[in-house]
XYZ file of C-alpha atoms in Angstrom:
466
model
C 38.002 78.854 -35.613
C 40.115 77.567 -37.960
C 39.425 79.282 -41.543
C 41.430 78.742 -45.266
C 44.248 81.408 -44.113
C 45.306 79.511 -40.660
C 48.574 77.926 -40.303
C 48.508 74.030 -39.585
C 50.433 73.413 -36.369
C 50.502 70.273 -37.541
C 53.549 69.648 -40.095
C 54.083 66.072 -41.855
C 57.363 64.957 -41.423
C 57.640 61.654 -43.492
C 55.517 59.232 -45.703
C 55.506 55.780 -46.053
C 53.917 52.624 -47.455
C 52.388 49.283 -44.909
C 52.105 45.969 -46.928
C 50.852 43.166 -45.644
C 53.183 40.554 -44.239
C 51.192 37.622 -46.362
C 51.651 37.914 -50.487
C 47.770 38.723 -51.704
C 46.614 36.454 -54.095
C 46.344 38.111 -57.564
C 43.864 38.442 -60.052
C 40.605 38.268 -57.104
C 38.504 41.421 -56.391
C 36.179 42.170 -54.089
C 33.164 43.639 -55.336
C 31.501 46.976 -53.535
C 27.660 46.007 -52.933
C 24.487 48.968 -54.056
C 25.105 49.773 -50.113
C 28.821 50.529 -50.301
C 27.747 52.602 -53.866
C 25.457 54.550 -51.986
C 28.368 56.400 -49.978
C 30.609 56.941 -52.652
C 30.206 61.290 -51.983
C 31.947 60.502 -48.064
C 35.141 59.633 -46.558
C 35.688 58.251 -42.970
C 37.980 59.459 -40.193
C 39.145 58.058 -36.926
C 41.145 59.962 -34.388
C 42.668 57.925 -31.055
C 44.125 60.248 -28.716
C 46.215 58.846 -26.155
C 47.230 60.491 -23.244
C 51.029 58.859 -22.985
C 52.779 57.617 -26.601
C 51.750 54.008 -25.605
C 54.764 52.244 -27.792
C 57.259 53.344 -24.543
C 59.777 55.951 -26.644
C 58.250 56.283 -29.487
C 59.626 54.065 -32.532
C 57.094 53.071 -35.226
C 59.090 49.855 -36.233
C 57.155 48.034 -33.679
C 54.328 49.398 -35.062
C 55.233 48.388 -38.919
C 55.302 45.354 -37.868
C 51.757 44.339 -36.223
C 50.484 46.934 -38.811
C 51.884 44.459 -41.693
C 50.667 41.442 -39.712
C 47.055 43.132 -39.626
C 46.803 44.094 -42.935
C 47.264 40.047 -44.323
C 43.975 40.280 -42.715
C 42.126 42.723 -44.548
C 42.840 42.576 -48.770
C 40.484 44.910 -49.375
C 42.612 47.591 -47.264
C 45.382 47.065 -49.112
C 43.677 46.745 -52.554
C 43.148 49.196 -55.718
C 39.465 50.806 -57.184
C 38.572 49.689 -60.568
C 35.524 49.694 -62.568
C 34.360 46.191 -63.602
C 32.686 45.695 -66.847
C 29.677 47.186 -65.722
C 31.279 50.491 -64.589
C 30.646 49.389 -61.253
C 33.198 49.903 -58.194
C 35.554 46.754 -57.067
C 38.763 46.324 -55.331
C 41.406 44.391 -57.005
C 43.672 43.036 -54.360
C 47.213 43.706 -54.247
C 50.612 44.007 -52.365
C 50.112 47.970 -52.826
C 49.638 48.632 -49.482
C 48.547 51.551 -47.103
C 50.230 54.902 -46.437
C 51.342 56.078 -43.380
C 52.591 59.024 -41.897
C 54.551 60.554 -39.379
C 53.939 63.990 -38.112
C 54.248 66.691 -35.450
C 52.233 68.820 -33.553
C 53.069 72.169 -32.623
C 51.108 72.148 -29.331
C 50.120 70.034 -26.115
C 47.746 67.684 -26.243
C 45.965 69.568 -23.819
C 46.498 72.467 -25.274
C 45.203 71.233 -28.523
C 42.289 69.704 -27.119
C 41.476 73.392 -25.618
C 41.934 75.528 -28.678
C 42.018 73.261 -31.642
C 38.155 73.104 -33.680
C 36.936 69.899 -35.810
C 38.162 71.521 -38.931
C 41.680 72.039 -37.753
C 41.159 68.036 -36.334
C 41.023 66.925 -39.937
C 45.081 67.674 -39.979
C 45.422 64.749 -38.161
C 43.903 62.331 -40.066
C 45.383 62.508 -44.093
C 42.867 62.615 -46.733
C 43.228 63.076 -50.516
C 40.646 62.558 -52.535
C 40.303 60.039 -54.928
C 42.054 60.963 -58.082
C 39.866 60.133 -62.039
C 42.237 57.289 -62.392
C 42.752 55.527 -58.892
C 44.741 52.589 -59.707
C 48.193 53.974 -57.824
C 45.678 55.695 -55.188
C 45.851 53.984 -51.186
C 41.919 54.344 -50.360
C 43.180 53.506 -46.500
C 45.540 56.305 -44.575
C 46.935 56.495 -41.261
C 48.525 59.040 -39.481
C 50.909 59.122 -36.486
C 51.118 62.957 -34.660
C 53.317 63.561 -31.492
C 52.551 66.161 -29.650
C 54.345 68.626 -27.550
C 55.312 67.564 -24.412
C 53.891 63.780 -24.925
C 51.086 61.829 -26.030
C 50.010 60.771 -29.506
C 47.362 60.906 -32.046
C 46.399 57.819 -33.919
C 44.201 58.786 -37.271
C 42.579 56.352 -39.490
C 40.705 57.589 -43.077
C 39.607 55.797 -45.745
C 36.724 55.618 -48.468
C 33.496 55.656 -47.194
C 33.166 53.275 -50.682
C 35.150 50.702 -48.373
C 34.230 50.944 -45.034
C 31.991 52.410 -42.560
C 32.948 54.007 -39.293
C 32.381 50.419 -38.155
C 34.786 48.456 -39.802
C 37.286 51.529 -39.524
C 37.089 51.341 -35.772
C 37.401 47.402 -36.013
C 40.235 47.332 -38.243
C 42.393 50.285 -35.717
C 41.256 47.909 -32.799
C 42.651 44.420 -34.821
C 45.889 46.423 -35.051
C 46.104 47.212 -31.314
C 45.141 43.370 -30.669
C 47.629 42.306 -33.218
C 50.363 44.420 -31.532
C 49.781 43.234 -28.300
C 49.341 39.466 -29.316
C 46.462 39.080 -28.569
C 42.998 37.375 -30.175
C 41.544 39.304 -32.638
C 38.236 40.228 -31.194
C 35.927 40.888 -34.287
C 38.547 39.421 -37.262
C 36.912 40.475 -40.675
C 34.004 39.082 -42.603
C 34.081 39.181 -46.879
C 30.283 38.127 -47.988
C 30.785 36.326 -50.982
C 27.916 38.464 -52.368
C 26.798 41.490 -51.068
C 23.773 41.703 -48.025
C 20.238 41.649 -49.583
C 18.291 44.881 -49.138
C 14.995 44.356 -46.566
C 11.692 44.738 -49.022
C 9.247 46.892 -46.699
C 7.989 50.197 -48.345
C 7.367 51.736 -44.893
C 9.047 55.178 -46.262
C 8.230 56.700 -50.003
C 11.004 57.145 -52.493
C 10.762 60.766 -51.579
C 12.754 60.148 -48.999
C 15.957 58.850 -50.633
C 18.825 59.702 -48.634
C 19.383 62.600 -51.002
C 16.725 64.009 -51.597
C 16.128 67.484 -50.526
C 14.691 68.243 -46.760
C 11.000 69.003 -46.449
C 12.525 71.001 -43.434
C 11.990 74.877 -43.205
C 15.277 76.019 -45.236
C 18.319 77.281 -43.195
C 21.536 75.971 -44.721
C 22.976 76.947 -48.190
C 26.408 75.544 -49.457
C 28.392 78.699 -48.747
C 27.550 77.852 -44.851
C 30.770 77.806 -42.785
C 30.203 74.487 -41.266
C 31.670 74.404 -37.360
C 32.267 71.806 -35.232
C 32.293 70.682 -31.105
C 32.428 67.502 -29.201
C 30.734 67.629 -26.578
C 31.189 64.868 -23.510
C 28.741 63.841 -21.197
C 29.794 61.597 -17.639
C 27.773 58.216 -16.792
C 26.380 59.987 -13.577
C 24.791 62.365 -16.313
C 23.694 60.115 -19.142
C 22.095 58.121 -16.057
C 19.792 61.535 -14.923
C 18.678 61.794 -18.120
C 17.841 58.321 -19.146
C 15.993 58.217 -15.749
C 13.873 61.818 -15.933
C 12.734 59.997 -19.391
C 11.978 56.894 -17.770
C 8.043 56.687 -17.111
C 7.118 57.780 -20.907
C 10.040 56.524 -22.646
C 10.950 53.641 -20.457
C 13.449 51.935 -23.097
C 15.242 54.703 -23.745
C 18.977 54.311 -24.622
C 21.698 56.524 -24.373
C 21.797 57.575 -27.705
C 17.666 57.846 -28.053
C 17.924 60.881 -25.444
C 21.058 62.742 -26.387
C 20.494 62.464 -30.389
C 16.497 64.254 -28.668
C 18.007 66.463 -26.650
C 20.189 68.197 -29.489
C 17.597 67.727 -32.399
C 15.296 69.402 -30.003
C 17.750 72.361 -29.287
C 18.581 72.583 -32.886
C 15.115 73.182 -33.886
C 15.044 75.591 -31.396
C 17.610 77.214 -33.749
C 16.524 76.762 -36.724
C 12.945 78.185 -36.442
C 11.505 81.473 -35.381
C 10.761 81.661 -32.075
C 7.067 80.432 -31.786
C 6.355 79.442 -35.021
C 4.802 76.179 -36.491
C 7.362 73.307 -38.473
C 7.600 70.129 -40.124
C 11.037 68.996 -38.846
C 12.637 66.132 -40.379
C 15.787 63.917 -39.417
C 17.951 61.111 -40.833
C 18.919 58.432 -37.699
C 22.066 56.349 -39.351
C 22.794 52.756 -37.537
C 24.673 50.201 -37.538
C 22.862 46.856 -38.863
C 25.781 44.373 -38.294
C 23.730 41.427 -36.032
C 20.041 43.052 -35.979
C 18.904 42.410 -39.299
C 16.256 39.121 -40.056
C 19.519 38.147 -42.623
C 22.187 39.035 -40.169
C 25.387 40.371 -40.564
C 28.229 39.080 -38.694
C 29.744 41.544 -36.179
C 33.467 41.548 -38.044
C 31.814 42.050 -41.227
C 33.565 44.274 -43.695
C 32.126 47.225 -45.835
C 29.449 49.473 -45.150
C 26.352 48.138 -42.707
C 24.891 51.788 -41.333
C 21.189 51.948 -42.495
C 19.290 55.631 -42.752
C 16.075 55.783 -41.765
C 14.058 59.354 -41.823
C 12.196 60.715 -38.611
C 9.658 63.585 -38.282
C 9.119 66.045 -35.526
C 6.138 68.306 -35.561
C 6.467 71.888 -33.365
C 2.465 72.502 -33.840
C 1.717 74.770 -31.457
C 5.172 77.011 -31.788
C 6.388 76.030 -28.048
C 8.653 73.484 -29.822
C 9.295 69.568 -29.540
C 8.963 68.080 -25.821
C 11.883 66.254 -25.362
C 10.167 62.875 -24.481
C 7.909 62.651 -27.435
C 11.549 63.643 -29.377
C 13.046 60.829 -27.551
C 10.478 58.206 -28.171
C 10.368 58.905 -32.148
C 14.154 58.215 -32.184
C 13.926 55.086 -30.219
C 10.815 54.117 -32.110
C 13.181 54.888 -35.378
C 15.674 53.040 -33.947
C 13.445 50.060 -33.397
C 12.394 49.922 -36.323
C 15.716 49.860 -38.775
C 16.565 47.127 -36.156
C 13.320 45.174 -36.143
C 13.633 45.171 -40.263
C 10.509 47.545 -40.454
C 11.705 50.489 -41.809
C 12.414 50.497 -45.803
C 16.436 50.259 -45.948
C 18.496 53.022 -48.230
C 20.041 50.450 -50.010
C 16.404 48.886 -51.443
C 15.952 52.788 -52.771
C 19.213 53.220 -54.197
C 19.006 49.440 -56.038
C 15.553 50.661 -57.517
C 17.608 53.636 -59.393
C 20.296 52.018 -61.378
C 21.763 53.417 -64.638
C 22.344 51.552 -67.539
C 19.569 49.414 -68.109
C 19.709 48.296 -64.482
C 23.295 47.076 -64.041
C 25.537 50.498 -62.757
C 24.830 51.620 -59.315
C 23.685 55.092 -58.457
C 26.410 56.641 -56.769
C 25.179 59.475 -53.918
C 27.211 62.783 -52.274
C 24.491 63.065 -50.065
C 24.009 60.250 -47.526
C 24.497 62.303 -45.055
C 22.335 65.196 -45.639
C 21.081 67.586 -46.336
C 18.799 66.571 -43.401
C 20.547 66.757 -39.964
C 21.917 63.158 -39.691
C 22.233 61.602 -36.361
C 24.699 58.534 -36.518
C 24.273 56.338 -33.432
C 27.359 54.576 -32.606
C 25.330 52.442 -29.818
C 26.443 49.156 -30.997
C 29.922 49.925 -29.517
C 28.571 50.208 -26.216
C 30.072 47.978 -23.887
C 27.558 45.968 -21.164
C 27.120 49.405 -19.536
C 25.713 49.811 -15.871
C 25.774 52.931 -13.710
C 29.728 53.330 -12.142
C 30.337 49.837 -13.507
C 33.456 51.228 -15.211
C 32.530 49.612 -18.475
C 34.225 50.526 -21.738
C 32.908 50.589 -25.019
C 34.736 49.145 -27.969
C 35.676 52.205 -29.238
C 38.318 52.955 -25.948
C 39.477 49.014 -26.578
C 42.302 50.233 -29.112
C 45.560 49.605 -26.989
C 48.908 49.187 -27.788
C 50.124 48.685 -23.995
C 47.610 46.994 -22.055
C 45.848 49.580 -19.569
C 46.470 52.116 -22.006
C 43.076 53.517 -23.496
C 42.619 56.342 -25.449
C 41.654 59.568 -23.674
C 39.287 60.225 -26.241
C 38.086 58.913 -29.827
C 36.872 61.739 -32.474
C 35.166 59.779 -35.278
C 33.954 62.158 -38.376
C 32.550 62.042 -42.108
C 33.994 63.727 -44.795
C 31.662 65.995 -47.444
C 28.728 65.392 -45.076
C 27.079 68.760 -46.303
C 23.408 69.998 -45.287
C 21.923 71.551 -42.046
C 24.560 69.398 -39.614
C 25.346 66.249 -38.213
C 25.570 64.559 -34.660
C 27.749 61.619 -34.095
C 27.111 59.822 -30.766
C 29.820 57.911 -30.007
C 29.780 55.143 -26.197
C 32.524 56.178 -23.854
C 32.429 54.932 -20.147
C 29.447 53.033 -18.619
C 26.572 55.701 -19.659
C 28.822 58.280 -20.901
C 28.650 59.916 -24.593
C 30.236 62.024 -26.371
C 28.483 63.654 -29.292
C 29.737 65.786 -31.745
C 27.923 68.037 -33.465
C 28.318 69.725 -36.479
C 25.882 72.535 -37.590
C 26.890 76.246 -39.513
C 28.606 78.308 -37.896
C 26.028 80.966 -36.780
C 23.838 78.087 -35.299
C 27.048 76.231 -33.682
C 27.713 79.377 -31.565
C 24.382 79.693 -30.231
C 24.278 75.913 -29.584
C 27.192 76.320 -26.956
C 25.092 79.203 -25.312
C 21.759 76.885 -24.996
C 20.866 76.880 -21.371
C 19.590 73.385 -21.842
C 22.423 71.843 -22.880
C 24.751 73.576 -20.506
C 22.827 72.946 -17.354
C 24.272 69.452 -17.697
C 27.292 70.615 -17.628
C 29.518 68.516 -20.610
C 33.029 68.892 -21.191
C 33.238 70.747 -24.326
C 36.502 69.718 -26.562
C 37.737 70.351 -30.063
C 35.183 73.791 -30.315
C 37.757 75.822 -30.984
C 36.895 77.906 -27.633
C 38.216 77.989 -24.444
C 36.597 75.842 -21.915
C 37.242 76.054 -18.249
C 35.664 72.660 -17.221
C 38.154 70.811 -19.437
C 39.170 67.674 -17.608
C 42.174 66.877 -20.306
């Protein structure tokens, strides 16, 4: 595990600045809506891994280039934080631009994908955070690592203020379209004002986003947080959708792997046979589902969280099915417009005689948050070799990334589980929980009877097919 005495094998070798190719016009800003407020505490990061440098020998003019092009796309990327007059967040746009950076890795890209944890990840993917005064400060960061022997990692970070995990991903894949010249699949939407909240008070204001957990206590700030991906094949993904089938029978993907790890982390949390009042936060992505829909390219922050309860009343724990049919039932719900949206609460708490926005550290946490990344999925069917969005970032056509890591910076609480689409049916989720509870969670029988490919833990795993 990587702890605050390890050496980084990953050393920084130079810094520079991306403008966009088109002048910006001055004097416009683009406001930040109560949504984009409401995840002012986090910071998003992207990781593309791919297996061969997929620029031919490497040379990162090439890659200035279509970068510049890209950016003309997206101000706001390339744009300053200010405070308008009523102390609220904005980006002025400018020619400032976007740092980028070159760096090197002082292992194999197997060999990092073996040993190296999620904390040691985070070198790959610059972050600073924002400064009192961030008028000079780039909010958007990418980083460029060779490693050892070949391959590349492609890291993307930026203010969750900006951007969700969404609009990161879109933006890396509009650069990979860009340099291959092609269409832009999902080219950026700017509202002209920001999305209304939904007005249904399904959930009590007890339940803002960060408020504390009604959950039996088990995580205090001095917690050493861990973190594992863990990677699950279509042929899996399939058995388990189907053994849920009968009870649950429109289950997705993400409704019975975000189950199957709440489940196993209550098992962790509580005494064995013991009663509990377990509850969740399910984060998705609202970009097309809502009554007022947003357009797919649409830029800023769309993820809506939504609380879930689990009940273990007779101390044998939480079947799996019933788990899997709150989340989809959650799911449904945020989708259908039932489910009172974050934003709604966080517009209801304004400062200053109603005109600041609240700004929160917490929305991720200090429940477990389970961020569902399902609307990436591509039109998945058993072996039909489909690809989700997320592996559509090429540079060379043919050339996908081995693997995507997505994260969220300052996401503190009792642990977080990113499900991200891979191939067909195939997930990978990573999970983040202490550390105590992390190292029983890669000794849970029920999680290692389906045998996943277990990357970026940290620990050395045998099955790795990297």
């Amino acid at each position: 595990m990587a702890d605050s005495s390890y050496t980084s094998r990953v050393k920084v070798q130079s810094t520079l600045t991306a403008v966009s190719s088109k002048p910006v016009g001055a004097g416009q800003a683009y406001k930040l809506s109560v949504r984009d407020h409401a995840m002012g505490g986090h910071s998003v990061h992207l990781i593309f891994y791919y297996r061969d440098i997929p620029f031919g020998t490497f040379d990162l003019d090439p890659l200035r280039v279509s970068l510049s092009e890209t950016l003309s796309l997206y101000p706001p990327a390339t744009g300053r934080l200010a405070r308008d007059g009523n102390g609220n967040w904005e980006v002025k746009w400018s020619d400032a631009g976007i740092r980028v950076l070159q760096a090197k890795v002082g292992a194999s890209l197997d060999e990092w994908l073996r040993s190296a944890d999620g904390i040691e990840e985070r070198d790959l993917t610059v972050w600073e955070d924002m400064p009192q005064d961030p008028h000079i400060w780039s909010p958007f960061r990418i980083q460029i690592s060779e490693f050892e022997g070949g391959g590349v990692a492609m890291g993307l970070s930026c203010t969750h203020l900006h951007a969700d995990l969404t609009t990161a991903a879109r933006l890396f894949q509009s650069w990979s379209q860009v340099h291959r010249r092609v269409p832009v699949r999902h080219p950026p939407r700017f509202p002209d004002s920001p999305p209304a909240p939904l007005r249904s008070p399904t959930h009590p204001d007890s339940l803002l986003p960060d408020s504390p957990s009604v959950s039996p206590p088990s995580f205090t700030s001095s917690a050493q947080m861990s973190s594992s991906t863990f990677k699950f094949s279509d042929q899996t993904m399939a058995g388990l959708v189907s053994e849920v089938s009968e009870l649950c029978p429109d289950a997705t993907p993400f409704d019975v792997v975000a189950a199957l790890f709440w489940t196993r982390i209550i098992e962790l949390k509580q005494p064995r046979n013991s009663r509990g009042r377990w509850i969740a936060k399910i984060a998705v992505d609202t970009r097309g589902v809502l009554r007022e829909k947003l357009p797919l390219g649409f830029f800023g922050n769309a993820m809506q969280f939504s609380p879930v309860e689990a009940l273990s009343e007779d101390g044998n724990g939480c079947e799996l099915w019933q788990t899997v049919k709150l989340v989809h039932d959650c799911v449904l719900g945020i989708q259908e417009g039932e489910n009172r949206s974050a934003s709604e609460q966080f517009e209801s708490r304004k400062e200053d005689g109603g005109a600041r926005f609240v700004s929160s550290a917490k929305a991720y946490g200090p429940q477990l948050t389970i961020v569902s990344m399902e609307h990436m999925a591509g039109d998945a069917s058993v072996g039909g070799g489909r690809w989700s969005e997320m592996y559509e970032a090429m540079f060379v056509d043919g050339e996908r990334p081995i693997h995507v890591s997505v994260g969220v910076g300052n996401a503190k609480g009792e642990g977080l589980i990113m499900v991200v689409p891979e191939e067909g049916l195939g997930r990978s989720v990573t999970v983040v929980l202490p550390e105590e509870e992390a190292a029983r969670l890669h000794e849970d029988q029920e999680v290692l009877k389906l045998e996943p490919t277990v990357i970026l833990s940290g620990q050395h795993n045998n099955n790795s097919r990297f």
